[in-house]
Short mmCIF file of C-alpha atoms in Angstrom, two decimals:
data_model
loop_
_atom_site.label_atom_id
_atom_site.label_comp_id
_atom_site.label_asym_id
_atom_site.label_seq_id
_atom_site.Cartn_x
_atom_site.Cartn_y
_atom_site.Cartn_z
CA MET O 125 0.00 0.00 0.00
CA HIS O 126 1.37 3.40 -1.02
CA LEU O 127 1.42 5.72 1.98
CA SER O 128 3.18 8.91 0.91
CA HIS O 129 -0.18 10.72 0.60
CA TYR O 130 -0.11 10.81 4.40
CA LEU O 131 2.71 13.33 4.12
CA ASP O 132 0.66 15.83 2.12
CA GLY O 133 0.53 18.95 4.24
CA ASP O 134 2.90 21.68 5.29
CA ALA O 135 2.75 22.04 9.07
CA PRO O 136 4.14 19.22 11.23
CA ILE O 137 1.77 17.41 13.56
CA ARG O 138 2.13 18.89 17.05
CA CYS O 139 2.28 16.09 19.62
CA CYS O 140 2.17 15.90 23.38
CA VAL O 141 3.59 12.63 24.68
CA ILE O 142 2.42 11.46 28.10
CA GLY O 143 4.76 8.82 29.51
CA SER O 144 8.43 8.61 28.55
CA GLY O 145 8.79 4.85 28.99
CA GLY O 146 9.44 2.36 26.19
CA PHE O 147 6.79 3.48 23.70
CA GLY O 148 6.90 7.17 24.51
CA ARG O 149 10.67 7.39 24.48
CA SER O 150 10.97 5.53 21.18
CA PHE O 151 8.51 7.94 19.58
CA ILE O 152 10.20 11.04 21.02
CA LEU O 153 13.57 10.00 19.62
CA HIS O 154 12.18 8.89 16.27
CA ALA O 155 10.08 12.03 15.79
CA ARG O 156 13.30 14.01 15.43
CA HIS O 157 13.83 12.21 12.12
CA LEU O 158 10.33 12.93 10.79
CA GLU O 159 9.57 16.26 9.14
CA ALA O 160 5.85 15.60 9.61
CA MET O 161 6.13 15.22 13.41
CA GLU O 162 6.90 17.66 16.20
CA ALA O 163 7.10 16.27 19.75
CA ARG O 164 7.93 19.37 21.79
CA VAL O 165 5.82 18.50 24.85
CA VAL O 166 6.49 15.53 27.14
CA ILE O 167 4.58 14.85 30.36
CA ASP O 168 5.76 12.34 32.96
CA LEU O 169 5.30 11.88 36.70
CA ASP O 170 9.06 12.39 36.77
CA PRO O 171 9.78 15.43 34.57
CA ALA O 172 13.49 14.60 34.75
CA LEU O 173 12.80 11.41 32.77
CA ALA O 174 10.85 13.44 30.23
CA ALA O 175 13.75 15.88 29.93
CA LYS O 176 16.22 13.02 29.55
CA ALA O 177 14.20 11.59 26.65
CA LEU O 178 14.40 14.97 24.92
CA VAL O 179 18.13 15.29 25.59
CA ASP O 180 18.62 11.78 24.21
CA ALA O 181 16.75 12.99 21.11
CA GLY O 182 19.36 15.72 20.66
CA ILE O 183 17.63 18.68 22.32
CA GLU O 184 19.90 21.05 24.21
CA SER O 185 19.01 21.02 27.89
CA ALA O 186 18.98 24.82 27.91
CA ARG O 187 16.02 24.70 25.50
CA ILE O 188 13.92 22.45 27.76
CA ARG O 189 11.50 24.16 30.16
CA HIS O 190 9.79 22.54 33.13
CA CYS O 191 6.37 24.18 33.03
CA ARG O 192 3.97 23.92 35.97
CA THR O 193 1.21 26.27 34.78
CA PRO O 194 -0.58 27.04 31.52
CA ALA O 195 1.02 30.49 31.48
CA GLU O 196 4.54 29.05 31.74
CA ALA O 197 3.76 26.51 29.03
CA SER O 198 2.34 29.19 26.72
CA ARG O 199 5.45 31.36 27.05
CA ALA O 200 7.75 28.42 26.42
CA TRP O 201 5.70 27.36 23.40
CA ASP O 202 5.80 30.83 21.88
CA ARG O 203 9.59 30.92 22.33
CA GLY O 204 9.90 27.63 20.45
CA ASP O 205 11.23 25.78 23.50
CA TRP O 206 10.63 22.16 24.43
CA ILE O 207 8.32 21.61 27.39
CA VAL O 208 8.24 19.00 30.16
CA GLY O 209 5.96 18.71 33.15
CA ASP O 210 4.10 16.31 35.40
CA ARG O 211 0.48 17.42 34.75
CA LEU O 212 -1.44 17.45 31.49
CA GLU O 213 -3.48 20.43 32.72
CA ALA O 214 -0.40 22.66 32.42
CA VAL O 215 -0.16 22.10 28.66
CA ILE O 216 -3.72 21.21 27.63
CA GLU O 217 -4.41 24.72 26.29
CA LEU O 218 -1.47 24.64 23.86
CA PRO O 219 -2.28 24.33 20.13
CA LEU O 220 -1.69 20.60 20.06
CA ASP O 221 -2.93 18.24 17.37
CA VAL O 222 -2.52 14.92 19.18
CA VAL O 223 -2.06 13.74 22.74
CA ILE O 224 -0.23 10.40 22.85
CA GLU O 225 -1.30 8.62 26.04
CA ALA O 226 1.46 6.10 26.77
CA THR O 227 1.56 5.86 30.57
CA GLY O 228 0.20 2.30 30.73
CA HIS O 229 -1.65 3.34 33.88
CA PRO O 230 -5.41 2.60 33.78
CA GLU O 231 -6.66 5.45 35.96
CA ALA O 232 -4.24 8.12 34.79
CA GLY O 233 -4.70 7.08 31.17
CA ALA O 234 -8.49 7.37 31.40
CA ARG O 235 -8.20 10.82 32.90
CA HIS O 236 -5.69 12.01 30.28
CA ALA O 237 -7.76 10.68 27.38
CA ALA O 238 -10.94 12.34 28.60
CA LEU O 239 -9.23 15.68 29.31
CA ALA O 240 -7.57 15.71 25.90
CA LEU O 241 -10.82 14.98 24.07
CA GLU O 242 -12.67 17.62 26.07
CA ALA O 243 -9.98 20.10 25.00
CA GLY O 244 -10.51 19.18 21.34
CA HIS O 245 -7.33 17.17 20.79
CA HIS O 246 -7.05 13.85 19.00
CA VAL O 247 -5.82 10.99 21.23
CA ALA O 248 -3.43 8.22 20.28
CA LEU O 249 -4.32 5.70 22.99
CA VAL O 250 -1.26 3.52 23.52
CA THR O 251 -2.47 2.58 27.02
CA LYS O 252 -4.34 -0.62 26.17
CA GLU O 253 -5.45 -1.01 29.79
CA VAL O 254 -7.77 1.97 29.33
CA ASP O 255 -8.92 0.87 25.88
CA SER O 256 -9.97 -2.56 27.16
CA VAL O 257 -12.32 -1.01 29.75
CA VAL O 258 -13.71 2.14 28.10
CA GLY O 259 -12.41 2.24 24.52
CA PRO O 260 -15.85 2.23 22.82
CA GLY O 261 -17.11 4.94 25.17
CA LEU O 262 -14.08 7.14 24.52
CA ALA O 263 -14.56 6.67 20.76
CA ALA O 264 -18.15 7.89 21.08
CA MET O 265 -16.96 10.84 23.16
CA ALA O 266 -14.37 11.68 20.48
CA ARG O 267 -16.93 11.58 17.67
CA LYS O 268 -19.23 13.90 19.60
CA ARG O 269 -16.40 16.43 19.89
CA GLY O 270 -15.19 16.10 16.30
CA CYS O 271 -12.03 14.32 17.39
CA VAL O 272 -10.46 10.93 16.75
CA ILE O 273 -9.15 8.44 19.29
CA SER O 274 -7.25 5.40 18.11
CA PRO O 275 -5.01 2.51 19.06
CA VAL O 276 -1.60 3.07 17.55
CA ASP O 277 0.37 1.39 14.80
CA GLY O 278 3.46 0.01 16.46
CA ASP O 279 1.42 -1.95 18.98
CA GLN O 280 -0.35 -5.21 18.24
CA PRO O 281 -4.03 -4.18 18.55
CA ALA O 282 -3.90 -1.60 15.75
CA LEU O 283 -1.72 -3.86 13.61
CA ALA O 284 -4.06 -6.84 14.10
CA ILE O 285 -7.13 -4.72 13.33
CA GLY O 286 -5.43 -3.49 10.18
CA LEU O 287 -4.51 -7.01 9.07
CA VAL O 288 -8.05 -8.28 9.66
CA SER O 289 -9.48 -5.38 7.65
CA TRP O 290 -6.98 -6.04 4.86
CA ALA O 291 -7.95 -9.72 4.68
CA GLU O 292 -11.63 -8.81 4.62
CA THR O 293 -11.06 -6.17 1.95
CA VAL O 294 -9.31 -8.57 -0.43
CA GLY O 295 -12.02 -11.18 0.12
CA LEU O 296 -10.23 -13.79 2.24
CA GLU O 297 -12.23 -15.94 4.64
CA ILE O 298 -10.69 -15.49 8.08
CA LEU O 299 -10.54 -18.52 10.34
CA ALA O 300 -8.40 -16.96 13.08
CA ALA O 301 -6.61 -13.73 13.87
CA GLY O 302 -4.31 -12.59 16.64
CA LYS O 303 -0.72 -12.21 17.68
CA SER O 304 2.28 -14.05 18.97
CA SER O 305 3.10 -13.49 22.62
CA GLU O 306 5.57 -10.78 23.55
CA TYR O 307 8.53 -13.14 23.93
CA ASP O 308 9.45 -16.17 21.83
CA PHE O 309 10.05 -19.63 23.25
CA VAL O 310 13.52 -20.49 21.93
CA PHE O 311 14.48 -24.18 21.99
CA ASP O 312 18.14 -25.25 21.93
CA PRO O 313 18.18 -28.91 20.84
CA SER O 314 21.86 -29.31 21.81
CA THR O 315 21.12 -28.64 25.49
CA GLU O 316 17.38 -29.41 25.54
CA THR O 317 16.63 -26.06 27.10
CA LEU O 318 13.87 -23.57 26.42
CA ALA O 319 14.40 -19.83 26.91
CA SER O 320 11.92 -16.95 27.07
CA ASN O 321 12.23 -13.38 28.35
CA GLY O 322 15.58 -13.99 30.02
CA LYS O 323 14.62 -17.26 31.71
CA ARG O 324 16.02 -20.63 30.62
CA ILE O 325 14.68 -24.00 31.75
CA ASP O 326 15.53 -27.64 31.16
CA VAL O 327 12.96 -29.39 28.95
CA ARG O 328 14.19 -32.97 28.65
CA GLY O 329 12.10 -34.74 26.07
CA PHE O 330 10.92 -31.55 24.35
CA GLY O 331 12.76 -32.56 21.17
CA GLU O 332 10.32 -35.46 20.85
CA ARG O 333 7.56 -32.87 20.57
CA TRP O 334 9.39 -30.67 18.07
CA ASP O 335 8.10 -31.94 14.70
CA LEU O 336 4.30 -31.89 14.59
CA PRO O 337 3.21 -35.13 12.90
CA GLY O 338 0.95 -35.02 9.89
CA GLY O 339 -2.52 -36.48 9.92
CA LEU O 340 -3.41 -35.68 13.53
CA ASP O 341 -7.06 -35.07 14.30
CA SER O 342 -8.27 -32.37 16.65
CA GLU O 343 -7.74 -34.47 19.77
CA GLY O 344 -4.23 -35.40 18.60
CA HIS O 345 -3.36 -31.74 18.15
CA ARG O 346 -4.78 -30.89 21.57
CA GLN O 347 -2.66 -33.59 23.17
CA TRP O 348 0.45 -32.40 21.34
CA VAL O 349 -0.14 -28.84 22.52
CA ALA O 350 -0.83 -30.03 26.08
CA ASP O 351 2.42 -32.06 26.11
CA ARG O 352 4.47 -29.04 25.09
CA ALA O 353 2.75 -26.87 27.71
CA ARG O 354 3.49 -29.47 30.39
CA LEU O 355 7.17 -29.76 29.45
CA ALA O 356 7.48 -25.96 29.45
CA GLY O 357 5.48 -25.60 32.67
CA ALA O 358 8.19 -23.59 34.43
CA LEU O 359 7.73 -20.74 31.94
CA PRO O 360 4.75 -18.36 32.13
CA GLN O 361 2.26 -19.31 29.43
CA HIS O 362 -0.60 -16.84 30.00
CA ALA O 363 -0.30 -13.08 30.28
CA VAL O 364 -3.04 -10.57 31.00
CA PRO O 365 -1.67 -8.02 28.48
CA ASP O 366 -2.14 -10.50 25.63
CA LEU O 367 -5.81 -10.95 26.47
CA CYS O 368 -6.12 -7.20 26.97
CA GLU O 369 -4.92 -6.58 23.44
CA MET O 370 -7.28 -9.21 22.05
CA ALA O 371 -10.17 -7.46 23.82
CA ILE O 372 -9.39 -4.30 21.85
CA VAL O 373 -9.28 -6.26 18.59
CA ALA O 374 -12.59 -7.95 19.42
CA ASN O 375 -14.31 -4.66 20.16
CA ALA O 376 -13.08 -3.19 16.88
CA THR O 377 -13.69 -6.16 14.58
CA GLY O 378 -16.39 -8.26 16.25
CA VAL O 379 -14.14 -11.33 16.02
CA MET O 380 -14.52 -13.23 19.29
CA PRO O 381 -12.25 -15.61 21.22
CA ASP O 382 -12.91 -19.33 20.97
CA HIS O 383 -12.15 -19.83 24.67
CA PRO O 384 -12.23 -17.27 27.52
CA SER O 385 -8.52 -17.77 28.24
CA LEU O 386 -7.57 -18.56 24.61
CA HIS O 387 -5.84 -21.78 23.50
CA TYR O 388 -2.35 -20.23 23.72
CA PRO O 389 -0.36 -23.08 22.12
CA ILE O 390 3.42 -23.19 22.04
CA ALA O 391 3.73 -23.53 18.29
CA ARG O 392 6.13 -23.12 15.39
CA LEU O 393 5.16 -20.72 12.63
CA GLY O 394 4.50 -23.51 10.16
CA GLU O 395 2.02 -25.13 12.56
CA ILE O 396 -0.39 -22.22 12.99
CA ALA O 397 -2.33 -23.03 9.82
CA GLU O 398 -2.74 -26.59 11.17
CA LEU O 399 -3.86 -25.58 14.68
CA PHE O 400 -6.04 -22.49 14.25
CA VAL O 401 -8.67 -24.13 12.07
CA PRO O 402 -12.00 -25.78 12.97
CA THR O 403 -12.01 -29.03 14.92
CA ALA O 404 -13.66 -30.71 11.93
CA ASP O 405 -10.46 -29.98 9.99
CA GLY O 406 -8.24 -31.26 12.79
CA GLY O 407 -7.69 -27.93 14.50
CA LEU O 408 -8.38 -26.46 17.93
CA LEU O 409 -11.22 -24.05 17.14
CA THR O 410 -14.86 -24.67 17.95
CA ARG O 411 -15.83 -21.36 16.31
CA THR O 412 -14.51 -19.33 13.40
CA PRO O 413 -13.36 -16.71 13.01
CA ALA O 414 -11.66 -16.69 16.39
CA LEU O 415 -9.11 -14.53 18.17
CA GLU O 416 -5.98 -16.30 19.39
CA VAL O 417 -2.48 -15.88 20.80
CA PHE O 418 0.41 -18.33 20.48
CA HIS O 419 3.93 -18.59 21.83
CA CYS O 420 6.31 -18.53 18.87
CA LEU O 421 8.45 -21.66 19.21
CA ARG O 422 11.72 -21.61 17.30
CA ARG O 423 15.36 -22.59 17.37
CA PRO O 424 17.93 -19.81 17.94
CA ASP O 425 18.72 -19.72 14.21
CA GLU O 426 15.11 -19.53 13.05
CA PHE O 427 12.90 -16.63 12.03
CA SER O 428 10.83 -14.86 14.70
CA LEU O 429 7.41 -13.26 14.31
CA ALA O 430 8.83 -10.51 16.57
CA GLY O 431 5.66 -10.25 18.62
CA GLY O 432 3.79 -9.55 15.41
CA VAL O 433 0.26 -10.37 14.28
CA PHE O 434 -1.36 -12.86 11.91
CA VAL O 435 -4.49 -14.09 10.22
CA VAL O 436 -5.29 -17.66 9.24
CA VAL O 437 -7.42 -17.80 6.11
CA ARG O 438 -9.33 -20.47 4.24
CA GLY O 439 -7.78 -21.57 0.95
CA HIS O 440 -10.70 -22.33 -1.35
CA ASP O 441 -8.63 -22.62 -4.53
CA ARG O 442 -6.13 -25.46 -3.90
CA THR O 443 -4.18 -24.69 -7.08
CA SER O 444 -3.55 -21.07 -6.09
CA TRP O 445 -2.54 -22.00 -2.56
CA ARG O 446 -0.26 -24.79 -3.81
CA MET O 447 1.49 -22.17 -5.92
CA LEU O 448 1.76 -19.85 -2.91
CA ALA O 449 3.14 -22.68 -0.78
CA GLU O 450 5.85 -23.22 -3.38
CA LYS O 451 6.76 -19.56 -2.95
CA GLY O 452 7.24 -20.08 0.79
CA HIS O 453 3.87 -19.12 2.22
CA LEU O 454 2.79 -20.92 5.39
CA VAL O 455 0.12 -23.21 3.95
CA SER O 456 -1.23 -26.20 5.87
CA ARG O 457 -0.48 -29.76 4.80
CA ARG O 458 -4.12 -30.09 3.77
CA GLY O 459 -3.68 -27.13 1.48
CA ASP O 460 -6.90 -25.45 2.56
CA SER O 461 -5.66 -22.94 5.14
CA ALA O 462 -2.74 -20.56 5.42
CA MET O 463 -1.18 -18.30 8.02
CA LEU O 464 -0.44 -14.79 6.77
CA PRO O 465 1.86 -13.00 9.26
CA LEU O 466 2.85 -9.39 9.79
CA PRO O 467 6.18 -9.91 11.56
CA ARG O 468 6.71 -6.67 13.41
CA HIS O 469 5.58 -4.30 16.10
CA LEU O 470 7.94 -1.37 16.35
CA LEU O 471 6.46 0.68 19.18
CA GLY O 472 6.92 4.41 18.66
CA LEU O 473 8.98 3.93 15.51
CA GLU O 474 5.79 3.05 13.64
CA ALA O 475 3.30 5.39 15.30
CA ALA O 476 3.50 8.09 12.64
CA THR O 477 1.00 6.37 10.33
CA THR O 478 -1.70 6.52 13.00
CA LEU O 479 -0.98 10.16 13.84
CA LEU O 480 -1.06 11.11 10.17
CA GLU O 481 -4.33 9.24 9.65
CA MET O 482 -5.95 11.01 12.59
CA VAL O 483 -4.80 14.55 11.85
CA ARG O 484 -4.67 14.67 8.06
CA ARG O 485 -7.46 12.26 7.18
CA GLY O 486 -9.65 12.37 10.29
CA VAL O 487 -9.77 8.58 10.71
CA PRO O 488 -8.38 6.15 13.30
CA SER O 489 -6.17 3.11 12.75
CA SER O 490 -9.21 1.10 13.76
CA VAL O 491 -12.96 1.45 13.25
CA SER O 492 -14.62 4.79 13.87
CA GLN O 493 -16.95 3.30 16.47
CA PRO O 494 -15.83 0.13 18.24
CA ARG O 495 -18.49 -1.63 20.28
CA PRO O 496 -18.20 -3.49 23.61
CA HIS O 497 -18.26 -7.06 22.33
CA VAL O 498 -16.08 -8.47 25.13
CA ASP O 499 -14.88 -7.59 28.60
CA LEU O 500 -11.49 -8.54 29.97
CA ILE O 501 -12.50 -9.60 33.47
CA ALA O 502 -10.58 -10.29 36.68
CA VAL O 503 -10.61 -13.87 37.99
CA ALA O 504 -9.21 -14.97 41.34
CA GLY O 505 -6.15 -17.11 40.70
CA SER O 506 -6.12 -18.29 44.31
CA ASN O 507 -8.36 -17.83 47.34
CA LEU O 508 -8.42 -14.11 48.10
CA SER O 509 -9.34 -12.89 51.56
CA GLU O 510 -11.44 -9.92 52.59
CA GLY O 511 -9.30 -6.79 52.90
CA THR O 512 -6.87 -7.80 50.15
CA THR O 513 -5.69 -4.87 48.06
CA LEU O 514 -5.61 -5.86 44.40
CA THR O 515 -2.39 -3.98 43.76
CA ALA O 516 -1.39 -3.61 40.12
CA HIS O 517 2.33 -3.39 39.54
CA GLY O 518 5.06 -3.79 36.97
CA HIS O 519 5.24 -2.83 33.32
CA HIS O 520 1.86 -4.40 32.50
CA HIS O 521 0.07 -3.44 35.74
CA SER O 522 -0.71 -7.07 36.52
CA ILE O 523 -2.28 -8.10 39.83
CA ASP O 524 -0.75 -10.88 41.91
CA HIS O 525 -2.96 -13.99 42.20
CA VAL O 526 -5.49 -12.56 39.75
CA SER O 527 -5.87 -13.96 36.26
CA SER O 528 -8.10 -12.83 33.43
CA ALA O 529 -10.64 -14.06 30.89
CA LEU O 530 -12.48 -12.69 27.87
CA VAL O 531 -16.26 -12.89 28.22
CA PRO O 532 -19.19 -11.30 26.38
CA ALA O 533 -19.50 -7.67 27.42
CA SER O 534 -22.17 -6.63 29.87
CA PRO O 535 -23.02 -3.50 31.85
CA LEU O 536 -21.65 -3.14 35.35
CA GLY O 537 -23.89 -4.34 38.14
CA ASP O 538 -23.42 -5.89 41.56
CA ASP O 539 -23.26 -9.42 40.12
CA ALA O 540 -21.35 -8.50 36.96
CA PRO O 541 -17.72 -9.61 36.58
CA LEU O 542 -15.45 -6.63 37.04
CA PRO O 543 -13.17 -5.51 34.19
CA TYR O 544 -9.60 -6.42 35.09
CA TYR O 545 -8.15 -2.93 35.14
CA LEU O 546 -11.16 -1.52 36.94
CA ALA O 547 -10.41 -4.05 39.69
CA ALA O 548 -6.80 -2.85 39.89
CA ASN O 549 -5.85 -1.23 43.20
CA ARG O 550 -9.30 -1.82 44.76
CA VAL O 551 -9.81 -3.42 48.17
CA LEU O 552 -11.82 -6.63 48.46
CA MET O 553 -14.87 -6.24 50.68
CA ARG O 554 -15.46 -10.01 50.87
CA PRO O 555 -13.46 -13.15 50.13
CA VAL O 556 -13.34 -14.53 46.58
CA GLN O 557 -12.61 -18.18 45.88
CA ALA O 558 -10.04 -19.34 43.34
CA GLY O 559 -11.49 -19.58 39.86
CA GLU O 560 -14.34 -17.16 40.62
CA PRO O 561 -14.72 -13.81 38.83
CA ILE O 562 -14.20 -10.76 41.00
CA ARG O 563 -17.53 -8.96 40.87
CA LEU O 564 -18.45 -5.34 41.37
CA ARG O 565 -20.01 -6.13 44.77
CA ASP O 566 -16.69 -7.62 45.91
CA VAL O 567 -14.69 -4.38 45.84
CA ALA O 568 -14.79 -0.86 47.18
CA ILE O 569 -15.07 1.56 44.25
CA ASP O 570 -13.90 5.15 44.53
CA GLU O 571 -16.73 6.91 42.73
CA SER O 572 -14.45 9.83 41.84
CA SER O 573 -12.46 7.47 39.60
CA TRP O 574 -12.24 8.56 35.98
CA LEU O 575 -12.20 4.97 34.78
CA TRP O 576 -15.34 4.22 36.80
CA LYS O 577 -17.21 7.27 35.53
CA LEU O 578 -16.23 6.64 31.92
CA ARG O 579 -17.29 3.00 32.15
CA GLN O 580 -20.68 3.99 33.56
CA ASN O 581 -21.14 6.35 30.64
CA GLN O 582 -20.12 3.66 28.17
CA ASP O 583 -22.58 1.19 29.69
CA ALA O 584 -25.40 3.75 29.51
CA LEU O 585 -24.58 4.38 25.85
CA PHE O 586 -24.39 0.77 24.66
CA PHE O 587 -26.57 -1.13 27.14
CA ALA O 588 -29.36 1.37 27.79
CA ASN O 589 -32.10 -1.21 27.23
CA THR O 590 -30.72 -3.61 29.83
CA MET O 591 -29.88 -1.15 32.59
CA THR O 592 -31.82 0.28 35.50
CA PRO O 593 -32.78 3.99 35.57
CA THR O 594 -30.01 4.65 38.09
CA HIS O 595 -27.41 4.22 35.35
CA ALA O 596 -27.82 7.70 33.92
CA ILE O 597 -25.12 9.45 31.91
CA ILE O 598 -22.94 11.35 34.35
CA GLU O 599 -20.31 13.95 33.99
CA THR O 600 -16.71 12.83 34.00
CA PRO O 601 -14.86 13.95 37.15
CA ARG O 602 -12.97 17.21 37.23
#
């Protein structure tokens, strides 16, 4: 696809980056090489980190201003200086085109997105934790204000949505769509070890499960996948962020998961077109199309999907797909399905396409109005006692002893399962048994929470016919 039309326009896109971690920093540094981008404003809880990102991008420290008020920010902007701070409110009145929300923090991200939209700015929503809870509601809010909010190219949700839309546009029947997990499972046959994300384990006997036999039926494939999972049991094989990203894809495309926790096989690239097909064809899926995640299994010398995305499509014309297989495409042994991968996700290095789409074309890198098809819910991973604080921590804001599942979306109510990131940092008011969803009645909700208010508004918008009169549209907190 030819993309240079995105660059039509004279003035660079004026960006405010919130969060100078991995995604934000990569964009800040890369924007210096893009004539169409200007990232002069960086907000972070630690303004020194924001300033360091700008210095690393080649900005002289003398040109960087720490602005605490709108007046200070306005003066710095007019002088052509670069601006850092710790509060969006200090810069929200600047003539920005896009606010890039990349904190990864559910509550702060919800607040930033709502404030930016209310101020008339487009929002590039990198913080998937927010998108999984209130993405459709924020999209409706953006449309009402003549703005665009979007997941961002460079992260898997936008890339997967784009690949699904491409497959649909060219008329391919999609059987499955999704992504590989963040870190490959790398098998060394000489030592019979398996490594992932810096951890290496012994997997004696794994070599016997390396080459997937031909002719297996669905049960045979399930057993093969289960054997690999058992041998690799010392490595984490389920991650909340993966399901979070699939929730965003589901709400944009309407493609649903086959299983609430996904099948998550440890699989080589050439096996995906064998596994992610209907059970009648020997695969794992009881529904199609289905959303899925797999752990990319490879030797150290083999190609990686690099945390990228894929679709599995039906091959109706055997002759065409046989020709494509001869050219190296990943076609199943049966010849009637193929995996089509997009082997990249480049974080902020790739974000420019989304920003250009939003500002110069007025469209998101997604659908204009996603709908709440699924909720990513919190499930007790062990018995949780009354008074437990569900503390979210780490890069992905995961909660100890709490897992997740994808279920059909529903409005919040006392008995409703609580969205995972809405449960984060709440206190349990009653015990919850292992395997049980954490429900709204189980936690103490701070009703001043931005995420809570925005979710109530989203529910009232999309589930009005199933809700009680008490669920009226309310103002977002100030």
